Coordinates of C-alpha atoms and ligand atoms in Angstrom, one line a residue:
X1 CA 0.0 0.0 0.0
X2 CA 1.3 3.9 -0.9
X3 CA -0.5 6.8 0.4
X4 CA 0.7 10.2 -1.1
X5 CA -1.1 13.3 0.2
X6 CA -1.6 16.8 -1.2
X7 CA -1.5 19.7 1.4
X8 CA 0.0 23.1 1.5
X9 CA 1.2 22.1 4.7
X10 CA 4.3 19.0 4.4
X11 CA 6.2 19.9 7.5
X12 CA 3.3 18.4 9.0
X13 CA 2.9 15.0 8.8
X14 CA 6.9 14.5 8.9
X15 CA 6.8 13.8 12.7
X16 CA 3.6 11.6 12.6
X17 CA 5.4 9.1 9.3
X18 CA 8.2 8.0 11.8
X19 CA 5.8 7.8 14.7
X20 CA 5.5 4.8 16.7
X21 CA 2.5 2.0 14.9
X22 CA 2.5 4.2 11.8
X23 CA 6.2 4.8 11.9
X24 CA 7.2 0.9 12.2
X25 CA 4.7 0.3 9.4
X26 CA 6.9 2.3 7.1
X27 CA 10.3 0.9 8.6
X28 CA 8.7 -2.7 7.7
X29 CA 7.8 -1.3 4.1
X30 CA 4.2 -2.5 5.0
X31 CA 3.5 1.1 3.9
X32 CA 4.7 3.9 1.2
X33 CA 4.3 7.2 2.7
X34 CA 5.0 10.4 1.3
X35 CA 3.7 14.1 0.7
X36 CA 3.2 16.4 -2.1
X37 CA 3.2 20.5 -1.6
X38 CA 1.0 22.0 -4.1
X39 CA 2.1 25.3 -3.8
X40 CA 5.3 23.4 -6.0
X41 CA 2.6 23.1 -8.6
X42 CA 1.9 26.8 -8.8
X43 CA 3.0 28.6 -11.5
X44 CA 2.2 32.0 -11.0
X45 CA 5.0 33.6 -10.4
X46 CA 3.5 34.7 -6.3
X47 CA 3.3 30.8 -6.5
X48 CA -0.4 31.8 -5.2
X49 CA -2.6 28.5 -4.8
X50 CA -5.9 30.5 -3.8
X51 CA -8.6 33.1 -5.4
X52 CA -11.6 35.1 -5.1
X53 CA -14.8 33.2 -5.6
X54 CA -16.7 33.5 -9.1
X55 CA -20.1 34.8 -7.8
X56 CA -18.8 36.6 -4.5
X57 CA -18.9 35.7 -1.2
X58 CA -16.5 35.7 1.7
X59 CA -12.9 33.7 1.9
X60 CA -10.7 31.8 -0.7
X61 CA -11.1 29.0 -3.3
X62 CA -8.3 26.6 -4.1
X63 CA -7.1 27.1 -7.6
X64 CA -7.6 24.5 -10.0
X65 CA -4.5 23.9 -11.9
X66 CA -1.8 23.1 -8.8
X67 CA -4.3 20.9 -7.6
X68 CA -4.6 18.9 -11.0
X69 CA -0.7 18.9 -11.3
X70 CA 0.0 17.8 -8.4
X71 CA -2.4 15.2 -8.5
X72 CA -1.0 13.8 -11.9
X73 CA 2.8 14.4 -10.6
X74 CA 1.6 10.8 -8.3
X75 CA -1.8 9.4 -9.9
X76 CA -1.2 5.6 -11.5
X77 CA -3.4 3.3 -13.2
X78 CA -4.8 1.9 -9.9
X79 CA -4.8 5.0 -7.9
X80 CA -8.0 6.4 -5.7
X81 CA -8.0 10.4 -5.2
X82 CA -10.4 11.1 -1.9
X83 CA -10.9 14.5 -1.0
X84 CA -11.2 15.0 2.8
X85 CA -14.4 17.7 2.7
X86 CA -17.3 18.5 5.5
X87 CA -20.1 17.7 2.5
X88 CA -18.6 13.8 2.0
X89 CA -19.6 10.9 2.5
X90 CA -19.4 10.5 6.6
X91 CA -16.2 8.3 7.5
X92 CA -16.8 4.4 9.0
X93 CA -15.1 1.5 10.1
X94 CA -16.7 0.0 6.7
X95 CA -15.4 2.6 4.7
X96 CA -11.8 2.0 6.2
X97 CA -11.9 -2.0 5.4
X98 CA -12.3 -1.7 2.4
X99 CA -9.9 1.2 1.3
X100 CA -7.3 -0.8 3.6
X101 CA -7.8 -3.0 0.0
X102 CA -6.4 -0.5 -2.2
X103 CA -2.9 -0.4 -3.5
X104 CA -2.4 3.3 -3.7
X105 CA -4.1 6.3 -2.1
X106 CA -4.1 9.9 -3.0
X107 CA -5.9 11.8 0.2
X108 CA -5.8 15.6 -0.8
X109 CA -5.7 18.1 2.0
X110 CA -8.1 21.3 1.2
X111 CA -7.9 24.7 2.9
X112 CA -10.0 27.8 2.9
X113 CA -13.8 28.0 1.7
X114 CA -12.5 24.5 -0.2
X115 CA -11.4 23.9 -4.1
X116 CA -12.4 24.7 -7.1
X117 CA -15.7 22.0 -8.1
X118 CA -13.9 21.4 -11.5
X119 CA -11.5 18.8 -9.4
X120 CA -13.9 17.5 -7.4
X121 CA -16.4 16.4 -10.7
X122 CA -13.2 15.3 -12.9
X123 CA -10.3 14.3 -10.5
X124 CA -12.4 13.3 -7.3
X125 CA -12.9 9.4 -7.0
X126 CA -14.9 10.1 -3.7
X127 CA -14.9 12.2 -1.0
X128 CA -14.6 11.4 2.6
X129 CA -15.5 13.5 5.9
X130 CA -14.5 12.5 9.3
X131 CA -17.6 13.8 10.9
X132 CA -20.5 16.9 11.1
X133 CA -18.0 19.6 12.3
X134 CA -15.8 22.1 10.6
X135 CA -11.9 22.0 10.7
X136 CA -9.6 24.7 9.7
X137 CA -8.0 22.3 7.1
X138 CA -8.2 18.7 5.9
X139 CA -5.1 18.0 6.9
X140 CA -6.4 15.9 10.3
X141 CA -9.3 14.4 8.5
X142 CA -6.3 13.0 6.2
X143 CA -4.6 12.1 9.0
X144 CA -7.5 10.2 10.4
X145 CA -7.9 8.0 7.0
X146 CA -4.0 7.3 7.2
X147 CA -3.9 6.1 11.0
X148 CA -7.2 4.1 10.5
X149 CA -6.0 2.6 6.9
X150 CA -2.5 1.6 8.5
X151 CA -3.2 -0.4 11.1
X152 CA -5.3 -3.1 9.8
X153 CA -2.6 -3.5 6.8
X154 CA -1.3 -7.2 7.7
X155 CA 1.3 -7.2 10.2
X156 CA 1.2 -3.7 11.2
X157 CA -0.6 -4.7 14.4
X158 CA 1.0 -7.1 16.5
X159 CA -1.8 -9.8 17.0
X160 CA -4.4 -10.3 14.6
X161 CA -7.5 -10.3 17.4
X162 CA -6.2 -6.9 18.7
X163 CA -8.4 -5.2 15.6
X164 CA -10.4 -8.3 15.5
X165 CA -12.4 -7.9 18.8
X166 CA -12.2 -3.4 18.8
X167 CA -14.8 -1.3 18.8
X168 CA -17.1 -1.3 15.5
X169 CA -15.6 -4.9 14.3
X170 CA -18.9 -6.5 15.2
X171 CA -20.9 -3.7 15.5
X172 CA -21.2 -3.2 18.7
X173 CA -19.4 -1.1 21.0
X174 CA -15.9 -3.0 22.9
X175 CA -16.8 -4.2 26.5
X176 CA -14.6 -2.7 29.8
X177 CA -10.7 -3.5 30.1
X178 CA -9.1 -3.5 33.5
X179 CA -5.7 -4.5 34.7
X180 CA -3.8 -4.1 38.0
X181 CA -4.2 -3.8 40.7
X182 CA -7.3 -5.4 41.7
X183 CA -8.0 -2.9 44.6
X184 CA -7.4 1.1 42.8
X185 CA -8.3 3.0 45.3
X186 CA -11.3 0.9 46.9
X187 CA -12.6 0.6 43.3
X188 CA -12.2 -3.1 42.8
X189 CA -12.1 -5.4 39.0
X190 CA -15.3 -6.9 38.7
X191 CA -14.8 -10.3 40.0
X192 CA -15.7 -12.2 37.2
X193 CA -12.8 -11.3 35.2
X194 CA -10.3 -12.9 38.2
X195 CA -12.7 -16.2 38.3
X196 CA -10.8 -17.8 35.5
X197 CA -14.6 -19.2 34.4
X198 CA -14.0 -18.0 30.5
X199 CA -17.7 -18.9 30.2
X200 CA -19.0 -17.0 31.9
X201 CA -16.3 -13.8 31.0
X202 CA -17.4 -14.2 27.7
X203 CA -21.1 -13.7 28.8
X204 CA -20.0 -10.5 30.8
X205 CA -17.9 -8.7 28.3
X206 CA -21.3 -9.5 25.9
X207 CA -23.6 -8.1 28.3
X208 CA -21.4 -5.4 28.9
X209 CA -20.8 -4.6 25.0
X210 CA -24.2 -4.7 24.6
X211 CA -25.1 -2.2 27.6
X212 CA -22.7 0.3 26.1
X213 CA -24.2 0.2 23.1
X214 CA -27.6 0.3 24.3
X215 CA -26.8 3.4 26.5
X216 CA -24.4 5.2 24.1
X217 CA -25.2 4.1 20.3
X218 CA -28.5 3.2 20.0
X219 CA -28.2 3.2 16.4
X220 CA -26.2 1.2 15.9
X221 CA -28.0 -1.3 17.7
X222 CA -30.9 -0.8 15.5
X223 CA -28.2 -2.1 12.6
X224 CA -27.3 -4.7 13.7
X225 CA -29.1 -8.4 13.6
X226 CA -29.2 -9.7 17.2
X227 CA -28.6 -13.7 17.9
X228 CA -31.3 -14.6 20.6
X229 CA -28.8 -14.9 23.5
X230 CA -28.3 -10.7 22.3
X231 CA -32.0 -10.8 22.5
X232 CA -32.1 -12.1 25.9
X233 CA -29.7 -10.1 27.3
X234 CA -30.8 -6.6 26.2
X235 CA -34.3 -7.6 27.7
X236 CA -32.4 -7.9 31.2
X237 CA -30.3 -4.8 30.6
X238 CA -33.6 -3.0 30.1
X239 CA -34.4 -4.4 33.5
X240 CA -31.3 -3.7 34.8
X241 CA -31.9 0.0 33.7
X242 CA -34.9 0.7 34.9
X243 CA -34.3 0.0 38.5
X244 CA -31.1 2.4 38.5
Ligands
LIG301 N1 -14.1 16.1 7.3 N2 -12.5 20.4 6.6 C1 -11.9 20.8 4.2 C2 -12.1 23.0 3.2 C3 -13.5 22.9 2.6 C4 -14.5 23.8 3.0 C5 -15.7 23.7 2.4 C6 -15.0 21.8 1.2 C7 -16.0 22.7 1.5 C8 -13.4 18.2 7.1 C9 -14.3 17.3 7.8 C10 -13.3 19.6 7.4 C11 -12.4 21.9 6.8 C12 -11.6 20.0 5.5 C13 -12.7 22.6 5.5 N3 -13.7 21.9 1.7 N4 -12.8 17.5 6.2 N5 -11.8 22.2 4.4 N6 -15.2 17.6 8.8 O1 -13.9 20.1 8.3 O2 -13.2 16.2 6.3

């Protein structure tokens, strides 16, 4: 897998390519990293990359023709260009599966009131946001596609159940973790988890997935299709509910 992104800001994602998961994917050539400047594309001779809007209005379009240079300067036969914008396509754990397939991404960066719609209609293969807020570049949200892409590339992640059993994989929300000590404070480990009954743990971390879910994503609940042991226990987590 290569990832190239397009920003007017490099310096930035230096530090994060040698950083810790995402910088021993690189060492390990699981991944190709690497970043374009479009403001090398510009060739006005300000090297200006923005411009007033056609029609008025307040702040800055990206010009068209760095960001269509740029993008040929690293596009390939096999290539898929995703523009990181507040009006995509709302970013999933589905979406990152199966872009973790691809074998080379181009994830462009936009600044100001956003590019020129020429590149999004004829250079755009889809485009992505992170979420229903507004950042002061798509820098992060590229960011956020990288680090999510990386680490279910094979071998970037040390065992295979650690992104097996996470939050999303089954679509329901990951159940409690606790380590030691037993005793933190007076707050104890439910006892359960120091039984050594991997039964019944298995039912707990269920129940407690489930309850999570239930209190904090009931939509996704709605998604999902429930087994009848899921059925069973979300009737006694209502109960459990309405006595609290
Ligand atoms: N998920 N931003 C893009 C420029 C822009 C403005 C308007 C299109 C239309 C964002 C997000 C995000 C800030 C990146 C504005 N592009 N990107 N940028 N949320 O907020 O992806």
């Amino acid at each position: 897998m290569k990832i190239d992104i397009l920003t007017l800001f490099p310096e930035i994602f230096h530090t994060i390519f040698n950083w810790s998961i995402i910088g021993r994917a690189v060492e390990k050539k699981l991944v190709r990293l690497n970043c374009i400047n479009i403001r090398d594309f510009s060739e006005d001779k300000h090297k200006r990359v923005d411009d007033y809007p056609f029609g008025g209005g307040p702040g800055m379009v990206m010009k068209p023709e760095p960001i269509a240079k740029a993008i040929e300067s690293v596009k390939e036969s096999e290539s898929k260009v995703i523009y990181l914008s507040p009006k995509g396509k709302v970013y999933n754990q589905k979406m990152a599966n199966k872009l973790a397939r691809e074998k080379h991404l181009i994830l462009l960066s936009g600044h100001y009131e956003g590019i020129d719609n020429r590149i999004v209609e004829h250079y755009i293969d889809e485009e992505i946001s992170i979420g229903d807020y507004v950042l002061t570049g798509g820098e992060i949200p590229s960011l956020v596609l990288l680090d999510s892409i990386i680490r279910l590339i094979p071998g970037v992640l040390g065992s295979e159940d650690s992104f097996i059993e996470d939050s999303h994989y089954n679509g329901l929300l990951e159940h409690p973790q606790y380590t030691r000590p037993r005793d933190f404070n007076g707050y104890m480990v439910p006892s359960v988890l120091l039984s050594g009954n991997h039964k019944e743990i298995e039912k707990w971390r269920l129940y407690e997935s489930l309850k999570i879910t239930y209190l904090n994503r009931r939509d996704l609940l709605k998604k999902k299709d429930l087994t009848d042991e899921e059925k069973d226990m979300l009737k006694e987590i209502y109960k459990e509910l309405e006595i609290k």
